[in-house]
Coordinates of C-alpha atoms and ligand atoms in Angstrom, one line a residue:
X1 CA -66.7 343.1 194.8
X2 CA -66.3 339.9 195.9
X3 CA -63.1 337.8 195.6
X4 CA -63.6 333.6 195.0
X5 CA -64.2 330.9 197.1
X6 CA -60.9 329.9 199.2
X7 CA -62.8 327.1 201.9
X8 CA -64.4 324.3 200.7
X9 CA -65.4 321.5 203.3
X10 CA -63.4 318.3 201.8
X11 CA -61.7 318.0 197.9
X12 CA -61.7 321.3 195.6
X13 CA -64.5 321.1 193.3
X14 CA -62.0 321.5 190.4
X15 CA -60.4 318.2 191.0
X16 CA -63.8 316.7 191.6
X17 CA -65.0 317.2 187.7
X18 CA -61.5 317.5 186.2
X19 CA -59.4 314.9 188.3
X20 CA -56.4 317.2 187.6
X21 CA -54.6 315.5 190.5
X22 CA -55.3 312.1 188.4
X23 CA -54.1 313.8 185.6
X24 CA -50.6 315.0 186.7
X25 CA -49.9 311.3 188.4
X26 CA -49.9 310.1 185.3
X27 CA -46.4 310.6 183.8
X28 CA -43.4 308.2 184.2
X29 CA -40.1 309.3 182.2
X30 CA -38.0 306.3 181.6
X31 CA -35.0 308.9 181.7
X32 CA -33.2 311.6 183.8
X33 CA -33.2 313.9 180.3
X34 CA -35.7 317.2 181.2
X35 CA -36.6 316.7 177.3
X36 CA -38.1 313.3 177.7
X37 CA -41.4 315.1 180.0
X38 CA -42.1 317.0 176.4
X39 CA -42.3 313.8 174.7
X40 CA -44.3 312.1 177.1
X41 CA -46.7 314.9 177.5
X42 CA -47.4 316.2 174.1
X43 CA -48.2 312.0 173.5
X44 CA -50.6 312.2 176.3
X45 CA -51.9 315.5 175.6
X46 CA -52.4 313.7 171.4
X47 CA -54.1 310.6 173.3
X48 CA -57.0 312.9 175.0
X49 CA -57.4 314.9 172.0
X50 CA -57.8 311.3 169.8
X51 CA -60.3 310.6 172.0
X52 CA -62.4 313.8 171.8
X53 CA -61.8 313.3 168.3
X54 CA -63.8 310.2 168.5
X55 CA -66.4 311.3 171.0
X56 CA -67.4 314.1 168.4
X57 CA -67.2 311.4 165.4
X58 CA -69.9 308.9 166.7
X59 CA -71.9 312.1 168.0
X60 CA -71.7 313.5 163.9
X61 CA -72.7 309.6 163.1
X62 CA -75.9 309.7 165.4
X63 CA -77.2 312.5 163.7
X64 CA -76.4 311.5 160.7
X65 CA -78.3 308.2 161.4
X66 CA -81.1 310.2 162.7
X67 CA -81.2 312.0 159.2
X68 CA -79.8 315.5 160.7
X69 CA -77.4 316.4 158.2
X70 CA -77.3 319.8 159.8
X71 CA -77.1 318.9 163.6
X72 CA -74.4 316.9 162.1
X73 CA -72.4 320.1 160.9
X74 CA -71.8 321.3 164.9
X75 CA -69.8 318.1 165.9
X76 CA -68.4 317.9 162.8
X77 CA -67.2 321.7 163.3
X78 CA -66.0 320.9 167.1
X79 CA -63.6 318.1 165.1
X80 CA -62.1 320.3 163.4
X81 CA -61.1 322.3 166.0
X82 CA -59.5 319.8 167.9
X83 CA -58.1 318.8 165.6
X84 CA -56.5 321.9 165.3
X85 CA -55.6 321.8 168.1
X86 CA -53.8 318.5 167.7
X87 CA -51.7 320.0 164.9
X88 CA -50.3 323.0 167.7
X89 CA -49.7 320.6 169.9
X90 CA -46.8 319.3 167.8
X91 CA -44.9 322.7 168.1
X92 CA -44.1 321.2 171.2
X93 CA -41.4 319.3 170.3
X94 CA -39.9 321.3 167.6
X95 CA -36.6 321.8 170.1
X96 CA -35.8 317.9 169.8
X97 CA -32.7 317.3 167.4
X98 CA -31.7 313.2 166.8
X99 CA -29.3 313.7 169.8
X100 CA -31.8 315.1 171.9
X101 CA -34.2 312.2 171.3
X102 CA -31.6 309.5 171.1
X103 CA -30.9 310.3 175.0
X104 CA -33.6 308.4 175.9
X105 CA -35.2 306.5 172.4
X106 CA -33.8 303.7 173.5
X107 CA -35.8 303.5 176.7
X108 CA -39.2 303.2 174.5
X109 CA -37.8 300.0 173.5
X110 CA -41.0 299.0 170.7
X111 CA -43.5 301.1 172.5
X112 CA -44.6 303.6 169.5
X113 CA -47.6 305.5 168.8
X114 CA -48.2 302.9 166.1
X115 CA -50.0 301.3 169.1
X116 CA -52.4 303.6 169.6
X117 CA -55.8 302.2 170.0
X118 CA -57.6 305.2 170.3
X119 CA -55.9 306.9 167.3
X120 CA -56.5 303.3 165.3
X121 CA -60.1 304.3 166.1
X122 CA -60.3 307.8 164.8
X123 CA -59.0 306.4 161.7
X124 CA -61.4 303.4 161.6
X125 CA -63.8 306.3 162.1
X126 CA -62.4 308.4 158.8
X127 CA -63.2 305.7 156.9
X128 CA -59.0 304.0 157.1
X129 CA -59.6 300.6 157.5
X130 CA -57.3 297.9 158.5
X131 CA -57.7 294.7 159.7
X132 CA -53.9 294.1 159.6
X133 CA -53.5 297.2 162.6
X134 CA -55.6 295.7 164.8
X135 CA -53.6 293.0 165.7
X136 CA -51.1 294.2 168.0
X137 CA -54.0 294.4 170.5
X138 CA -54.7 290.8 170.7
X139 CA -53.6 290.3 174.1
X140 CA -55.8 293.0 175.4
X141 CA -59.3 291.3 174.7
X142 CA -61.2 294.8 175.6
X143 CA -59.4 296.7 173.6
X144 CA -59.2 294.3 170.8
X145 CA -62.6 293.5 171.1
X146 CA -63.3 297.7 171.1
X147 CA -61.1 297.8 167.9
X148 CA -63.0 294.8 166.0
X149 CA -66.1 296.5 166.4
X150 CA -65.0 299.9 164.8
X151 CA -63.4 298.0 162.2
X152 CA -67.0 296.5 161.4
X153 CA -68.8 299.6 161.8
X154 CA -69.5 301.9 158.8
X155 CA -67.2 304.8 158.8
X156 CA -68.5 308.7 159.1
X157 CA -68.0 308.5 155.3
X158 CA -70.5 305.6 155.2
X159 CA -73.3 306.8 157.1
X160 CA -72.7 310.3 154.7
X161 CA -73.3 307.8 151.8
X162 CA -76.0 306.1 153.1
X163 CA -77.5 309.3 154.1
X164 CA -77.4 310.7 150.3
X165 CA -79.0 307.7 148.9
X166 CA -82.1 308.6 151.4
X167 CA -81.8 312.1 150.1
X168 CA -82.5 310.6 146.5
X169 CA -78.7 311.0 145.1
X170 CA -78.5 307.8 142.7
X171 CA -76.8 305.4 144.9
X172 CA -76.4 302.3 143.6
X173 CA -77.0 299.3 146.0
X174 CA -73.4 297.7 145.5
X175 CA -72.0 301.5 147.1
X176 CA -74.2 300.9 150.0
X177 CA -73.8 297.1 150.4
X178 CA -70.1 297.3 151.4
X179 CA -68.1 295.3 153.9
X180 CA -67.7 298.2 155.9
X181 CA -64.5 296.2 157.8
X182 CA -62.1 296.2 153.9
X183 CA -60.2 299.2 152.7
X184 CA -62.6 301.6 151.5
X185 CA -63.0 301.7 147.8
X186 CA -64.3 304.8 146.4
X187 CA -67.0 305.5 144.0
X188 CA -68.1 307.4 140.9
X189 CA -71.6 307.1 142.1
X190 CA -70.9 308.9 145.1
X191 CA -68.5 311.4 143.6
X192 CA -71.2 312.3 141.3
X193 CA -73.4 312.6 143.8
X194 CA -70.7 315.5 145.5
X195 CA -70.5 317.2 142.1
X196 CA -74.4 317.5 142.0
X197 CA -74.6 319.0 145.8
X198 CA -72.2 321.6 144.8
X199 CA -73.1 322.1 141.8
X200 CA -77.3 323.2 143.0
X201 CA -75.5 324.6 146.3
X202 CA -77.6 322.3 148.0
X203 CA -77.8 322.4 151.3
X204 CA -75.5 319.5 152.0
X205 CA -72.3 321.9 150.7
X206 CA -72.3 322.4 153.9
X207 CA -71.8 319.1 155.1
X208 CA -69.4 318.8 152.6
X209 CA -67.3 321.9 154.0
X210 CA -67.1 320.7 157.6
X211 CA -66.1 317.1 156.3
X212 CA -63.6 318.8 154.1
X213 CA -62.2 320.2 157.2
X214 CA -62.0 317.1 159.1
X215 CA -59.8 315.6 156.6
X216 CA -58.0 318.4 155.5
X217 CA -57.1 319.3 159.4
X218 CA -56.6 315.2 159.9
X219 CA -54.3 315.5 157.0
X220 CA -51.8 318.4 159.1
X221 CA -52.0 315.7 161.5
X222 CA -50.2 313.3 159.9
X223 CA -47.8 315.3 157.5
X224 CA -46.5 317.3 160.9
X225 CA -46.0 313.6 162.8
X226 CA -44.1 313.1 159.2
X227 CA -42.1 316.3 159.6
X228 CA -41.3 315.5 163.4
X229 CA -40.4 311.7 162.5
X230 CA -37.8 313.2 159.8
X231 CA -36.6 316.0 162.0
X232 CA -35.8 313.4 165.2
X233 CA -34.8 310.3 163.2
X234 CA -34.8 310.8 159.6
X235 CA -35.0 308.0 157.5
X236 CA -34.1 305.4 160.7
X237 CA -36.8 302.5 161.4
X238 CA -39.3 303.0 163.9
X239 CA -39.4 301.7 167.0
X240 CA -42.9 300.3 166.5
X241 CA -40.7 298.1 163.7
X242 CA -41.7 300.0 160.3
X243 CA -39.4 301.5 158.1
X244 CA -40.3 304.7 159.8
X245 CA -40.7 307.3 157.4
X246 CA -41.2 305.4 154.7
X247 CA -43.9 303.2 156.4
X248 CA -45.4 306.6 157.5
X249 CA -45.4 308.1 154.1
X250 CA -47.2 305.2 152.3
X251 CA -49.8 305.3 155.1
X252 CA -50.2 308.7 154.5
X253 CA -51.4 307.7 150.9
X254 CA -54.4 306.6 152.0
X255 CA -57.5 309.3 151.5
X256 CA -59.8 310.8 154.0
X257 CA -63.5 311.1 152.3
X258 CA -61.5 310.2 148.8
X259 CA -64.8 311.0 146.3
X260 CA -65.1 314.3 148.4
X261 CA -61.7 315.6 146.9
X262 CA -62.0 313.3 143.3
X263 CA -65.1 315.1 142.9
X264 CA -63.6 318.9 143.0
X265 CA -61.8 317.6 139.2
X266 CA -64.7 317.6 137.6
X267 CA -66.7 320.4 139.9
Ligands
HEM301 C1 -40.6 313.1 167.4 C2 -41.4 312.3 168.0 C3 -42.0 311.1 167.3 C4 -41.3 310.1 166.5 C5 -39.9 310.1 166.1 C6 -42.3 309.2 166.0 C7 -42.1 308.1 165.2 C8 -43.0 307.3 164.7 C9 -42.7 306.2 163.7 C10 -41.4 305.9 163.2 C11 -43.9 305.6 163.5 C12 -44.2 304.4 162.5 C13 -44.4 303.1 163.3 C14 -43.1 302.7 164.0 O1 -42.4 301.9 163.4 O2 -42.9 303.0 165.1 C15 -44.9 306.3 164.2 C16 -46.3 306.0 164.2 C17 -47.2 306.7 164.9 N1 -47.0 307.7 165.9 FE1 -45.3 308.6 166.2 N2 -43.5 309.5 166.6 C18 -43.3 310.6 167.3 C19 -44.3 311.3 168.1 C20 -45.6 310.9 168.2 C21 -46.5 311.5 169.1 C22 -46.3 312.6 170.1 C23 -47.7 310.8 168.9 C24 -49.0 311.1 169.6 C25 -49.6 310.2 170.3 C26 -47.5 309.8 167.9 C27 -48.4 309.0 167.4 C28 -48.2 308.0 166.4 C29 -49.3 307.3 165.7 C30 -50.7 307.4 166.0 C31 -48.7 306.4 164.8 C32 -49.4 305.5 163.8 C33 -49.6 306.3 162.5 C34 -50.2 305.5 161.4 O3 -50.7 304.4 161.7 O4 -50.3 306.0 160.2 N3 -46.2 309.9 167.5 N4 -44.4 307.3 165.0

């Protein structure tokens, strides 16, 4: 039997692909408090996972472009598993009570997760469009730039629609003509198309499970920040200068793949 590899001429090829020693340069507590490391951490961890989320989004819209509804289904089902994986991550800071986070709140001064670009692209993504959230970037022209473009771009749901209107589902043109950058309005065109595919069981039920998933899973997301937000800070105002919770909660109203929910009334 023989044990690994302990020499290796220069660097460990670990570090090479996985620039671990990059990885743990990278955090800077503001504070003394142990707690703080937590915070920072499970934020940083969230940021890498946004953007695998992303990564696995455009791949699902490529295929869906390219007309592979099922090659679509495996990045689609790698989303959801990040995203799952997103949701654990908040158990992470379950131990923080107000007095634990108010030690070193103060410290972020406005930085919130509010400014998240990469986040504000997994939601552009999902089909949550805002022009409004794009402009705290600005300043950063790259970013902003980055951001603008999403915005424009049709969503995953988008490409899904335009896919089913190639399939033959009665589409009309106006569902299809969009401005793909305004707040997604649904439509009874597409949600009849949904109650047709699962009606037949046709082979896009599929797709319509592992999109399901996405938003179900995105959904945890987003109610557990909601729980965390409460738990830490109740009802205070955020530091990213909403009314916290409240802000939070009326973003929260906004659908993921609305017609593939809207539909289920009538399946
Ligand atoms: C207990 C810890 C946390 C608290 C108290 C908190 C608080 C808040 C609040 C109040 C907002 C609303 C905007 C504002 O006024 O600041 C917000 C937004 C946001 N936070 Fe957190 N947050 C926490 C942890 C995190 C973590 C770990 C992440 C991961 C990166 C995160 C990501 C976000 C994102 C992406 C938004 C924007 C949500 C949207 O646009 O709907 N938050 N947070």
């Amino acid at each position: 039997m023989s044990g690994p590899i302990l020499e290796f001429p220069d660097q460990v090829p670990y570090d090479a692909y996985v620039h671990a020693g990059t990885l743990h340069s990278l955090q800077q507590p503001l504070s003394k408090d142990p707690g703080e490391m937590s915070f920072l951490m499970i934020s940083q961890v969230m940021e890498l996972y946004f953007g695998l989320v992303r990564h696995e989004l455009r791949d699902a819209q490529r295929l869906l472009r390219d007309d592979d509804a099922r090659g679509a289904l495996a990045p689609l089902r790698r989303t959801r598993l990040h995203l799952e994986g997103l949701v654990a991550a908040w158990n992470g800071l379950r131990w923080m009570t107000p007095a634990d986070f108010n030690r070193f709140r103060g410290l972020l001064g406005e930085a919130s997760g509010f400014q998240s670009a990469m986040y504000r692209h997994v939601e552009f993504l999902l089909g949550l469009k805002s022009a409004a959230l794009i402009r705290p970037f600005k300043r950063q022209a790259d970013v902003h730039a980055d951001l603008a473009d999403a915005l424009a771009a049709p969503s995953v749901w988008d490409d899904v629609t335009a896919l089913l209107a190639r399939r033959g589902f009665p589409i009309p043109a106006e569902a299809l003509a969009v401005n793909t950058a305004d707040e997604y309005a649904p439509h009874p065109a597409v949600e009849a198309a949904w109650v047709e595919i699962y009606r037949t069981d046709d082979p896009l039920t599929a797709l319509g499970e592992a999109l399901t998933d996405v938003a179900e899973q995105f959904g945890d997301w987003r109610y557990k920040h909601l729980l965390a937000v409460r738990r830490t800070m109740g009802d205070k105002a955020g530091s990213g200068g909403s009314s916290g919770a409240a802000w939070l909660t009326r973003s929260m109203a906004k659908v993921v793949f609305p017609e593939l929910w809207s539909a289920r009334t009538t399946m």
